[in-house]
Each structure stands twice: as structure tokens, then as C-alpha cells.
Coordinates of N, CA, C and O in Angstrom, one line a residue:
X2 N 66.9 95.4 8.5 CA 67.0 96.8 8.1 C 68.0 97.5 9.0 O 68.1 97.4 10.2
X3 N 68.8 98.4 8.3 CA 70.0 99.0 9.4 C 69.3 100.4 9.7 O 68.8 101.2 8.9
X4 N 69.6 100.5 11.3 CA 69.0 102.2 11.5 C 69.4 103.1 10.7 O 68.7 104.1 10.6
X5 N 70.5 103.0 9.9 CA 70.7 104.1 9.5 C 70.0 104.4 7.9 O 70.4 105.2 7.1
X6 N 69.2 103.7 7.7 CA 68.3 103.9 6.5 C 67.0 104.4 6.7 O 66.3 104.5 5.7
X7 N 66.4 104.9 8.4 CA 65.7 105.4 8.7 C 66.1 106.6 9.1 O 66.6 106.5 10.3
X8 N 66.1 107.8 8.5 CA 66.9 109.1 8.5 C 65.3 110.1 8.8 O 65.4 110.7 9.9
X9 N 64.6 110.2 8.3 CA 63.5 110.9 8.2 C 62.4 110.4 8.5 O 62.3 109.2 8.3
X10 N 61.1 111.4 9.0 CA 60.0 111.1 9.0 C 59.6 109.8 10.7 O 60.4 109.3 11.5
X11 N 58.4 109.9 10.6 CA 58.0 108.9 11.9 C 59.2 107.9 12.2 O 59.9 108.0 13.2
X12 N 59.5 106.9 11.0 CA 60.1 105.6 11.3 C 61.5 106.1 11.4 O 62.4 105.3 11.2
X13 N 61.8 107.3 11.6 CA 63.3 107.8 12.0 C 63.3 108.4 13.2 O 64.2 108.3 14.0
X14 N 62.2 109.2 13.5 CA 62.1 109.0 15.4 C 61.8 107.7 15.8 O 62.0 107.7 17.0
X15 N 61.4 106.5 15.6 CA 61.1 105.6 16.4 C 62.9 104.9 16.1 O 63.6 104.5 17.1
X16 N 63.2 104.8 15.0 CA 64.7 104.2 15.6 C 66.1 104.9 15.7 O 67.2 104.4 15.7
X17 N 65.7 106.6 16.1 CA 66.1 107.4 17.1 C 66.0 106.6 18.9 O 66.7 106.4 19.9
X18 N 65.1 106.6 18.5 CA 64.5 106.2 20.3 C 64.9 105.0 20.5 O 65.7 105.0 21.5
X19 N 64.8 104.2 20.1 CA 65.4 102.8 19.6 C 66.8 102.3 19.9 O 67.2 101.4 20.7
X20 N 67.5 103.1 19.2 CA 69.2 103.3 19.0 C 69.7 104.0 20.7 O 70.8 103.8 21.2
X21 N 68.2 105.1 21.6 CA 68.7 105.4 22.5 C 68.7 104.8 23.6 O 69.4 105.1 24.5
X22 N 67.6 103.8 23.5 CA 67.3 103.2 24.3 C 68.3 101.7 24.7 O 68.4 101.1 25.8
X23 N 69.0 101.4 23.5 CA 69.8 100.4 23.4 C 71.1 100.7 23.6 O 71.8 99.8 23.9
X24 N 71.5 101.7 23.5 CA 72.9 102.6 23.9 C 73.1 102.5 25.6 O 74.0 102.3 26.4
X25 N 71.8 102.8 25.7 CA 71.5 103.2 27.4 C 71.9 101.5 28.2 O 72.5 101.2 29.2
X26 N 71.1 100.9 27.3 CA 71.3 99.5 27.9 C 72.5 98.7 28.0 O 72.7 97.9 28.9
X27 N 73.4 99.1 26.9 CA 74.8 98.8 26.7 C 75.5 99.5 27.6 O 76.4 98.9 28.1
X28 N 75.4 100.8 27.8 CA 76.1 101.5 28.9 C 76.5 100.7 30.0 O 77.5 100.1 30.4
X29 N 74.8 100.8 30.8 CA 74.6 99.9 31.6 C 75.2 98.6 31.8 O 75.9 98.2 32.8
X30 N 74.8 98.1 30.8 CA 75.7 96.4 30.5 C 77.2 96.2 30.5 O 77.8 95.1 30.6
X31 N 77.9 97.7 30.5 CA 79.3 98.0 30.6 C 79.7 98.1 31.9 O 80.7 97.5 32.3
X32 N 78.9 99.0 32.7 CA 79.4 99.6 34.3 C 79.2 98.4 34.9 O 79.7 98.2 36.0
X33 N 78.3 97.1 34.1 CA 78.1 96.1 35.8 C 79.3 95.2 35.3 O 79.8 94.7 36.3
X34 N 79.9 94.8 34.2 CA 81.0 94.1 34.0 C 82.4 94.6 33.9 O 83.4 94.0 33.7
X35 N 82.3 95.5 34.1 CA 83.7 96.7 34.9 C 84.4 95.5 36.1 O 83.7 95.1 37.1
X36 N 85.5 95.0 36.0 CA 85.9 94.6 37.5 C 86.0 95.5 38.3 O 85.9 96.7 38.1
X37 N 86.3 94.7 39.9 CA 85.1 95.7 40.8 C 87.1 96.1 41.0 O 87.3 97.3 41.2
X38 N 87.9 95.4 40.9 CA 89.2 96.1 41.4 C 90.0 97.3 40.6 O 90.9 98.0 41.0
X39 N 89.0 97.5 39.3 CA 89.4 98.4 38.0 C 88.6 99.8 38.4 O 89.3 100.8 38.4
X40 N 87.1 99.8 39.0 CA 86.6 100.5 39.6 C 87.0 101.3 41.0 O 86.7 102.4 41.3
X41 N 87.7 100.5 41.5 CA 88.2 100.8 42.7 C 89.1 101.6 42.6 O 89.2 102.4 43.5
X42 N 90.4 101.5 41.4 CA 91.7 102.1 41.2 C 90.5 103.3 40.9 O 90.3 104.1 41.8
X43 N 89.7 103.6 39.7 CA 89.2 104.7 39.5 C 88.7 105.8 40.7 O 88.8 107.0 40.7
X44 N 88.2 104.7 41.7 CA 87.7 105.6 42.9 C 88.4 106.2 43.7 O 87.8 107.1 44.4
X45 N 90.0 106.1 43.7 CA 90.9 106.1 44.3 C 91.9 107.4 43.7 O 92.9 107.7 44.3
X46 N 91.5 107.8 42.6 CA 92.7 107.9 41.2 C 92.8 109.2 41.4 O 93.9 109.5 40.8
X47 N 92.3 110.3 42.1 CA 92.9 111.4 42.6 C 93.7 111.0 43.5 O 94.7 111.6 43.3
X48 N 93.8 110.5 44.4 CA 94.7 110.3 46.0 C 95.7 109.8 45.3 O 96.9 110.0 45.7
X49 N 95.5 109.1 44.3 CA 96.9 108.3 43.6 C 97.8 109.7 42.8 O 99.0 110.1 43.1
X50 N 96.8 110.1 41.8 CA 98.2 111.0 41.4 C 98.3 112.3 41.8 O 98.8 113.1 41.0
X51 N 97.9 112.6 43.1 CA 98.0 113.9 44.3 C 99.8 113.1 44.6 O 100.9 113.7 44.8
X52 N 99.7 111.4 44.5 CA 101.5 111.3 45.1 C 102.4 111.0 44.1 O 103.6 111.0 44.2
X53 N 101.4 110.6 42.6 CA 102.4 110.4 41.4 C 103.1 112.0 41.4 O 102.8 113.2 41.5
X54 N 104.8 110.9 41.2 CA 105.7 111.7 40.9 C 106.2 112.2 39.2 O 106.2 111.2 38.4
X55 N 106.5 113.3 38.8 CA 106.4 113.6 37.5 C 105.9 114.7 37.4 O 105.3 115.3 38.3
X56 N 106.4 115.1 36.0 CA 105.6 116.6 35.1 C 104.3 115.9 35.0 O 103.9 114.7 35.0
X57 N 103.8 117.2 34.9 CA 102.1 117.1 34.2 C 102.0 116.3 33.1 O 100.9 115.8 32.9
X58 N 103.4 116.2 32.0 CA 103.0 115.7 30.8 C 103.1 114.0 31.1 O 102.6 113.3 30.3
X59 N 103.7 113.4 32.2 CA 103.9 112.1 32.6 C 102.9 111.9 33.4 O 102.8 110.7 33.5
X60 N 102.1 112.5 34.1 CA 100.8 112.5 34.5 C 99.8 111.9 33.5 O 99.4 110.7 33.3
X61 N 99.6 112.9 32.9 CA 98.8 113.0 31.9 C 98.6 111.5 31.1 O 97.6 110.9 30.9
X62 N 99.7 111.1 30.9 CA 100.4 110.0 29.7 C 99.8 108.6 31.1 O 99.0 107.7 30.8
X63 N 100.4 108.9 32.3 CA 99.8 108.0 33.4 C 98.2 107.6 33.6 O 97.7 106.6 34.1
X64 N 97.7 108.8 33.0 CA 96.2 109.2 33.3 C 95.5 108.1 32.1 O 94.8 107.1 32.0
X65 N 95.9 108.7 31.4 CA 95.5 107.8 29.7 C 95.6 106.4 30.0 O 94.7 105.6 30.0
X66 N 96.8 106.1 30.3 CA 96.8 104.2 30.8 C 95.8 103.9 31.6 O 95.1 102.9 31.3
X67 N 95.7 104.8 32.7 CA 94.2 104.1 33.2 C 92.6 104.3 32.3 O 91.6 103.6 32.4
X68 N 92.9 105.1 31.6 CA 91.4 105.2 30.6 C 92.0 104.3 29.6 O 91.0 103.7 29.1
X69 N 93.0 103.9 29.2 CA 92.9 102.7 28.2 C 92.5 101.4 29.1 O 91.6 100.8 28.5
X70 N 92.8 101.0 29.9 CA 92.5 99.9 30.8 C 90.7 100.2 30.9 O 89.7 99.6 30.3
X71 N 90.7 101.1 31.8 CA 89.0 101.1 31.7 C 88.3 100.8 30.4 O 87.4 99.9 30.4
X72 N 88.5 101.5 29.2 CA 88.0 101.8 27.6 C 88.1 100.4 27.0 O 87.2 100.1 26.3
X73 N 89.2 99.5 27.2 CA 89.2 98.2 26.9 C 87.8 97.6 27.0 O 87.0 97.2 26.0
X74 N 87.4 97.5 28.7 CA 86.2 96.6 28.4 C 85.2 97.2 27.7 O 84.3 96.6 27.3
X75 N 85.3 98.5 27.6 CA 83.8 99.2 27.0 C 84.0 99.1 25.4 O 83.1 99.7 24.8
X76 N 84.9 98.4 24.8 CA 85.3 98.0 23.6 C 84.2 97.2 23.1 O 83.4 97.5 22.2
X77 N 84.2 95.9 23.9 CA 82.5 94.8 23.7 C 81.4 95.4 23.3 O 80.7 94.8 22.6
X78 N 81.2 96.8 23.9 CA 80.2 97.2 24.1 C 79.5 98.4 22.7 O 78.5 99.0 22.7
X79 N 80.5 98.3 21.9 CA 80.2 99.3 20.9 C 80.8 98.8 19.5 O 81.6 97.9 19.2
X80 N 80.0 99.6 18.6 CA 80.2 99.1 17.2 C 81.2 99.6 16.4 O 81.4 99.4 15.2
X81 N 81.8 100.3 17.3 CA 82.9 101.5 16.2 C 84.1 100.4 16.7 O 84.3 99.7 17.7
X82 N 84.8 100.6 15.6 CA 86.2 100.0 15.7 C 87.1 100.7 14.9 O 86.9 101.9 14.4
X83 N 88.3 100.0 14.6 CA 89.4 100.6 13.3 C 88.4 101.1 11.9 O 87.3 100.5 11.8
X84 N 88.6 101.6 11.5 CA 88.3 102.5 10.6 C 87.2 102.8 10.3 O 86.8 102.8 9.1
X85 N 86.2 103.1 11.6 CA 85.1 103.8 11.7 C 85.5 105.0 12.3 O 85.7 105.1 13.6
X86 N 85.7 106.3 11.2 CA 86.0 107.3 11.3 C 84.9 108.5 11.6 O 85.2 109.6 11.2
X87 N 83.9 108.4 12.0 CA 82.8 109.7 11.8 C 83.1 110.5 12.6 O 83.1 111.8 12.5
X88 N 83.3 109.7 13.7 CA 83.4 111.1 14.9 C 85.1 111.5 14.9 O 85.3 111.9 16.1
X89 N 86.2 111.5 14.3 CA 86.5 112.2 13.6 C 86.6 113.4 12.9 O 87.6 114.1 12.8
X90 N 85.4 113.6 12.6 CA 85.2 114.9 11.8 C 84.2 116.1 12.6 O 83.6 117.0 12.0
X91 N 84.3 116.0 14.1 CA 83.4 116.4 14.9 C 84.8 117.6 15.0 O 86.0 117.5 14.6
X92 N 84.2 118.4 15.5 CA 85.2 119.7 16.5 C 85.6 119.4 17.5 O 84.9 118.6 18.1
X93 N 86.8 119.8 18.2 CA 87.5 119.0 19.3 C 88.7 120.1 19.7 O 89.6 120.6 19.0
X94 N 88.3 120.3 21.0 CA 89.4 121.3 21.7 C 90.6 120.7 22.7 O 90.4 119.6 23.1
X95 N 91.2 121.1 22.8 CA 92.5 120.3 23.0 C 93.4 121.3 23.8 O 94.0 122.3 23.3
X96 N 93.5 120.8 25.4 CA 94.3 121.6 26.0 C 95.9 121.8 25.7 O 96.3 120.8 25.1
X97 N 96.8 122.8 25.9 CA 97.7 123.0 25.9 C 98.9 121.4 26.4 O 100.0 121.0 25.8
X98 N 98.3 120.8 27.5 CA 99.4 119.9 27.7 C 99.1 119.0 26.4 O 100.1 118.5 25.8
X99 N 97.9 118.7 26.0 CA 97.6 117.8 25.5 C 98.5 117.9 24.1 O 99.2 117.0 23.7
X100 N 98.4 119.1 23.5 CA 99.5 119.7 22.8 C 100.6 119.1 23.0 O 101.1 118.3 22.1
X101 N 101.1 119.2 23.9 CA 102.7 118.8 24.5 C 103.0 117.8 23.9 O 103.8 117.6 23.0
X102 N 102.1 116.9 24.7 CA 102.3 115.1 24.9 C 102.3 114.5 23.3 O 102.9 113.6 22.9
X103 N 101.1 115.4 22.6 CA 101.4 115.4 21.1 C 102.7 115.5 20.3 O 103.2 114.5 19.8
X104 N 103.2 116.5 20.4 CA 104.3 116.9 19.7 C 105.4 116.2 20.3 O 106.3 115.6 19.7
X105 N 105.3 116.1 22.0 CA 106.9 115.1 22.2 C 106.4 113.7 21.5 O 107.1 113.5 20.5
X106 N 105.7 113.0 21.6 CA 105.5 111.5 21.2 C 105.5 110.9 20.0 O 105.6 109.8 19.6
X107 N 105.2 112.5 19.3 CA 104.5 111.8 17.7 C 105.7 112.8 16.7 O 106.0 112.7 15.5
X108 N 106.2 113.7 17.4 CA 107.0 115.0 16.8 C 106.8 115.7 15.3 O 107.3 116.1 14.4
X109 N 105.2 115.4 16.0 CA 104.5 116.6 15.1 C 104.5 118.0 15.5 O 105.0 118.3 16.6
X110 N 104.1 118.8 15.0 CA 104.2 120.5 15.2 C 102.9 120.9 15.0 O 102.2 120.5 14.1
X111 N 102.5 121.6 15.8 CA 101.0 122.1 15.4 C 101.2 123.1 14.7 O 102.0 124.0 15.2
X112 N 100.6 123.2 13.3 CA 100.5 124.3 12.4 C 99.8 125.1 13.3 O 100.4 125.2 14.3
X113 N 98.8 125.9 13.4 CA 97.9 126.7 14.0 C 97.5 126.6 15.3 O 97.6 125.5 15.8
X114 N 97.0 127.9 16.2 CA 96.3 127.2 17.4 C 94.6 127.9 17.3 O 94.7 129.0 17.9
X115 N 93.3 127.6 16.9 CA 92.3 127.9 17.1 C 91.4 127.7 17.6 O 91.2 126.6 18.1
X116 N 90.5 129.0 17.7 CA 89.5 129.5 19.0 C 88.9 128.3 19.0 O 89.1 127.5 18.0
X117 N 88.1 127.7 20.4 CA 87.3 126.6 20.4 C 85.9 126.7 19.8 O 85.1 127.5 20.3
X118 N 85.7 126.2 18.8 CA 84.2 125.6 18.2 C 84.1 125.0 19.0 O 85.0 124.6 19.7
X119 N 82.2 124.7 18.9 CA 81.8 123.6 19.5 C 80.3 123.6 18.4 O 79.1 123.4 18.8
X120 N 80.7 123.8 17.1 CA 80.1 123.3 16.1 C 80.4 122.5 15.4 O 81.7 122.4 15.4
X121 N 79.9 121.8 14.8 CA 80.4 120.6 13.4 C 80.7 121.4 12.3 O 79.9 122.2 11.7
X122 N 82.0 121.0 12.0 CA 82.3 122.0 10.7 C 82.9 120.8 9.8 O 83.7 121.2 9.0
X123 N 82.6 119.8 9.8 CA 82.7 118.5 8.4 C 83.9 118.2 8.4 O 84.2 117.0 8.4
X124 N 85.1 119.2 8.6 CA 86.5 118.5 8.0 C 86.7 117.3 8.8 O 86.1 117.0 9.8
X125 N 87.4 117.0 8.5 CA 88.4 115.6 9.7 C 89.4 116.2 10.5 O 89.8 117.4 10.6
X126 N 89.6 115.2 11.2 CA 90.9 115.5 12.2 C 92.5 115.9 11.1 O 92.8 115.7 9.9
X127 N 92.8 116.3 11.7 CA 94.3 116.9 11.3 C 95.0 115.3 10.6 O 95.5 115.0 9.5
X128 N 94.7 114.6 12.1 CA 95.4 113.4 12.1 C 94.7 112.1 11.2 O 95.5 111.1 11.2
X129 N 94.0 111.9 10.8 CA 93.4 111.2 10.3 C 93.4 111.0 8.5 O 93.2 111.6 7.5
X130 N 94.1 109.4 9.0 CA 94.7 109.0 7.7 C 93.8 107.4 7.6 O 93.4 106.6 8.5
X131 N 93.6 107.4 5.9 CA 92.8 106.4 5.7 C 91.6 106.0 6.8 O 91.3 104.8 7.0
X132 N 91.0 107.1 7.4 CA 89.7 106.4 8.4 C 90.8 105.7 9.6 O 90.3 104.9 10.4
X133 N 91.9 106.0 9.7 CA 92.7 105.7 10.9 C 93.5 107.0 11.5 O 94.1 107.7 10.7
X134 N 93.6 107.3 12.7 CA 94.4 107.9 13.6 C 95.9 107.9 13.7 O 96.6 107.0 14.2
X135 N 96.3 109.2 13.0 CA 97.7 108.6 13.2 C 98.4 109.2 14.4 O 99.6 109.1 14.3
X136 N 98.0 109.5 15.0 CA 98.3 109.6 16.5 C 97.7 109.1 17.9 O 97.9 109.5 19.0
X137 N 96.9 107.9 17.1 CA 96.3 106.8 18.3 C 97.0 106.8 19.7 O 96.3 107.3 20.6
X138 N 98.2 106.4 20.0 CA 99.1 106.4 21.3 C 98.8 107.6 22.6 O 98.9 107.7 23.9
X139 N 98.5 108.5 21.5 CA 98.6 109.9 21.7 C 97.9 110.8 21.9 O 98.2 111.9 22.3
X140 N 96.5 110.3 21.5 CA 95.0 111.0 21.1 C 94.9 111.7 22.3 O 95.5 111.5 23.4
X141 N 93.8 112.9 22.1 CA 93.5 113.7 23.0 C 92.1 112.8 24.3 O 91.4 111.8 24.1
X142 N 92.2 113.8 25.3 CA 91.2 113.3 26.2 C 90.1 112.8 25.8 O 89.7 111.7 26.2
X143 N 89.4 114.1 24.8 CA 87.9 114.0 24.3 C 87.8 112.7 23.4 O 86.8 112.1 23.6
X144 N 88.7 112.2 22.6 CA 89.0 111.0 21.6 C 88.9 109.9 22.5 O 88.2 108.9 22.4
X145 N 89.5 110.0 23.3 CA 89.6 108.4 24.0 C 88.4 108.5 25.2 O 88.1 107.3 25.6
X146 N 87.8 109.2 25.8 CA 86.7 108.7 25.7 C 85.5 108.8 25.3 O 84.5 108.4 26.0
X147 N 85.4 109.2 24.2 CA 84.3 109.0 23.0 C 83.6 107.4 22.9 O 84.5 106.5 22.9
X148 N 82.8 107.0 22.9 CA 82.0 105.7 22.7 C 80.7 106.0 22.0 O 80.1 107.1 22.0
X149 N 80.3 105.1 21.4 CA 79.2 105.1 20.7 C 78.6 103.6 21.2 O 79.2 102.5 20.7
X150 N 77.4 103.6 22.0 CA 76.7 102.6 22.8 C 75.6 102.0 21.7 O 75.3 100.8 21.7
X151 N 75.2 102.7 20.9 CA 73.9 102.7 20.0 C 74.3 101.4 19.0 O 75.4 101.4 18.5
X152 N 73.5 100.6 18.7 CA 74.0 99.1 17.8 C 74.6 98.8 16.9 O 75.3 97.8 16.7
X153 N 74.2 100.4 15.9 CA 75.1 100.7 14.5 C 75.7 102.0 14.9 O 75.3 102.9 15.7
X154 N 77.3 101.9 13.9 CA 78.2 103.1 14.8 C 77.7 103.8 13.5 O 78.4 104.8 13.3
X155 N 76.7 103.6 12.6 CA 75.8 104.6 11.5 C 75.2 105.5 12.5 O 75.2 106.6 12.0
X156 N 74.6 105.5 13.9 CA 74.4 107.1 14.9 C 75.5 107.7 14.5 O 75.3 108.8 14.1
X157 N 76.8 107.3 14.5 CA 78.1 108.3 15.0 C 78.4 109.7 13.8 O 79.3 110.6 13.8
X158 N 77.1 109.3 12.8 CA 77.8 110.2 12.0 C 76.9 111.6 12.0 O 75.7 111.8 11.7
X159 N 77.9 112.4 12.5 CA 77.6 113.7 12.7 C 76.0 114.4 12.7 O 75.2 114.7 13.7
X160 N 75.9 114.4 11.1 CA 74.7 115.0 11.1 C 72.9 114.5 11.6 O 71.8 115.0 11.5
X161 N 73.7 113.0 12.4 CA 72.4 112.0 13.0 C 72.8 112.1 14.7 O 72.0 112.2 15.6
X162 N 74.1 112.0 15.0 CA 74.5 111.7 16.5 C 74.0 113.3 17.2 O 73.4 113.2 18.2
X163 N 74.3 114.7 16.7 CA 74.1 115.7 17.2 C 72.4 116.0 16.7 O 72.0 117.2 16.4
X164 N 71.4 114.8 16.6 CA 70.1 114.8 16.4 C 69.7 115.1 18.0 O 68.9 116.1 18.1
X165 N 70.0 114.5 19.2 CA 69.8 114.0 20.0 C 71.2 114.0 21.1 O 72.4 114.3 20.8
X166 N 70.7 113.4 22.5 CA 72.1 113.3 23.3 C 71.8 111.8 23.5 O 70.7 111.3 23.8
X167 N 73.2 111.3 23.3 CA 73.2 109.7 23.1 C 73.9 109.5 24.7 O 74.3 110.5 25.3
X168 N 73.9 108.2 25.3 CA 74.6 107.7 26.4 C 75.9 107.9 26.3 O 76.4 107.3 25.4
X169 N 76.5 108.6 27.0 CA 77.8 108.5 27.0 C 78.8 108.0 28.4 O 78.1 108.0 29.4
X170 N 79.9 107.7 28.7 CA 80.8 106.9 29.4 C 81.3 108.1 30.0 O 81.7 109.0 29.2
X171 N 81.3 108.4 31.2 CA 82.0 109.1 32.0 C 82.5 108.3 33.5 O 82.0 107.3 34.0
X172 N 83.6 108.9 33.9 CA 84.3 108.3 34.8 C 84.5 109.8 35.4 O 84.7 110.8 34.7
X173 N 84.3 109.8 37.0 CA 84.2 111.0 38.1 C 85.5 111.2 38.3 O 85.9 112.3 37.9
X174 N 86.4 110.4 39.0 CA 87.6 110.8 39.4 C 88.7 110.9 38.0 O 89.8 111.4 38.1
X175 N 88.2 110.3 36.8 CA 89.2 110.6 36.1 C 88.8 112.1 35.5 O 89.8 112.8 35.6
X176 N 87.7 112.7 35.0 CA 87.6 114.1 34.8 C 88.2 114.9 35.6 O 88.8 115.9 35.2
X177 N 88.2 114.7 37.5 CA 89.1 115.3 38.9 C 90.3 115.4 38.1 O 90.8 116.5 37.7
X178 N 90.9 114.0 37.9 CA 92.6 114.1 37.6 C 92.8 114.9 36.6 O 93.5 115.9 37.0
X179 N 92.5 115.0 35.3 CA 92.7 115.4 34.1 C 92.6 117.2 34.5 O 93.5 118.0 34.2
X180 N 91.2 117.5 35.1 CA 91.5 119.3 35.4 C 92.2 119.3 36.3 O 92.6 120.4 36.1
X181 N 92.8 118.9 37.2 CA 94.0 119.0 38.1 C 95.4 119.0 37.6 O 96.3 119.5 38.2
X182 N 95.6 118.4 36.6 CA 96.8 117.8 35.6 C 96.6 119.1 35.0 O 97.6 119.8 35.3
X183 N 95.7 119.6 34.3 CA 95.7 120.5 33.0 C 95.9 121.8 34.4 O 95.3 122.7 33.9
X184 N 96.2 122.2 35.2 CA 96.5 123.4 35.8 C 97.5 123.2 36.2 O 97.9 124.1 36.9
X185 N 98.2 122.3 36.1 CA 99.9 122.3 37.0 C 100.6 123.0 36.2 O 101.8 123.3 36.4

């Protein structure tokens, strides 16, 4: 039976808890198979780009390479892939550089600039074509490191993943770099 057919009632908190408990453990199962030399650049990664040379927006673009390298192995670790689109359609605020690096790379234009929600309002991403990203290369912070640890990426969809707080992937020195980047 797939969790996501238990939506309601008792047998939908038990494979709430279920989904959270197994997320947690995949987390886990992620940080100990981290190479320890991948860890170390992370531990390191303010001191590094306090001497990286460049604009903020080549920072920034520098910064992402190392979260694509880290995000790689936590790939194993989750069920979402190419065109598992749910989270997606979540609200997502997006700094000014992030803007930038948008529009130079992809030479898109942002139609509008609006206030930050931090509610679910259903639409999709701007960018989001066929259940695919059309600015993957380019995606903002919040997007790349998004993960979904839980067995079926059926948690990810909105109105079940904001039931609860799921395990999520954080890295210390890279949130340092990224608000230090976004103030230059």
C-alpha cells in the first residue's frame, strides 16, 4: 500500500509518523556517507570565499557548485527525481542576486517583483514546464536544497508535506556564505 493512500483518519497519522521517522533515518543515512573530504570543503567554505575572487553573482554561481556536489549524494537518498513536480508549486522568495544570475544565464526577465508569501497558494513555478524546470542550471537557493527524505515523494505534495515538519538537509557554512554573498 503506498502512504499516500492513507490521507485521513488514525491510519494517516500512523503513516505520517511512519514517513517521518524514515525521512529521519535517510537523513541520517545521508550525513554518514557524505565523503569526509566533501565535508571538510563545507567546513571550510566561508574562509574559502572571504578569498574567492569575483562579483557576488560569480560567487553565488561558485556557491551552487558546491551544493550541487554535496546534493548529488543526497540524490540516493530520496524519491523525487525528474518530473516530480510538487514542491514546485510551494511559495518561494528569491533574493535579488538570485534574480540576477537568473536573467543573465537563462535571459529571462522577470515580469513582476512580489511581496514574500510564505503560504501555499497552488500555482506552479513561473519556470515549470512539463513537471520539469526550465531553469534547472539556475534554480534558486530554496530549490536546490529542497529534499524530500520520506520513501514516497507522495509527502511532497503540498497539502500533506505542510501537515507536519519533515527532515530536512541543511549545511551551516553554506547558509554563512549565501547571507554574506546576498549583502555584497
Amino acid at each position: 500500500m503506498r502512504l499516500f493512500e492513507c490521507v485521513d483518519g488514525a491510519s494517516s497519522d500512523m503513516a505520517l509518523e511512519a514517513a517521518i521517522v524514515a525521512a529521519e533515518r535517510n537523513r541520517e543515512r545521508l550525513l554518514a556517507e557524505i565523503p569526509r573530504g566533501l565535508l571538510e570543503r563545507e567546513e571550510r567554505l566561508i574562509n574559502t570565499f572571504e578569498r574567492h575572487k569575483g562579483n557576488a553573482v560569480n560567487k553565488l554561481r561558485a556557491l551552487y557548485g558546491v551544493m550541487d556536489e554535496l546534493y548529488a549524494v543526497a540524490k540516493r537518498f530520496t524519491p523525487c527525481g525528474r518530473g516530480c513536480a510538487s514542491c514546485c508549486h510551494y511559495a518561494v522568495e528569491l533574493t535579488a542576486l538570485e534574480i540576477e544570475l537568473i536573467v543573465r544565464e537563462t535571459g529571462r526577465k522577470p515580469l513582476k517583483v512580489f511581496g514574500a508569501s510564505r503560504d501555499f497558494h497552488g500555482e506552479p513555478c513561473p519556470f515549470l514546464r512539463d513537471a520539469r524546470c526550465a531553469i534547472y542550471d539556475s534554480r534558486p537557493y530554496v530549490c536546490r536544497r529542497h529534499f524530500m527524505f520520506a520513501p514516497s515523494s507522495n509527502w511532497c505534495v503540498p497539502e500533506l508535506s505542510m501537515t507536519r515538519d519533515f527532515p530536512l538537509l541543511s549545511f551551516t557554512e553554506i547558509e554563512k556564505v549565501l547571507s554574506k554573498i546576498v549583502t555584497l
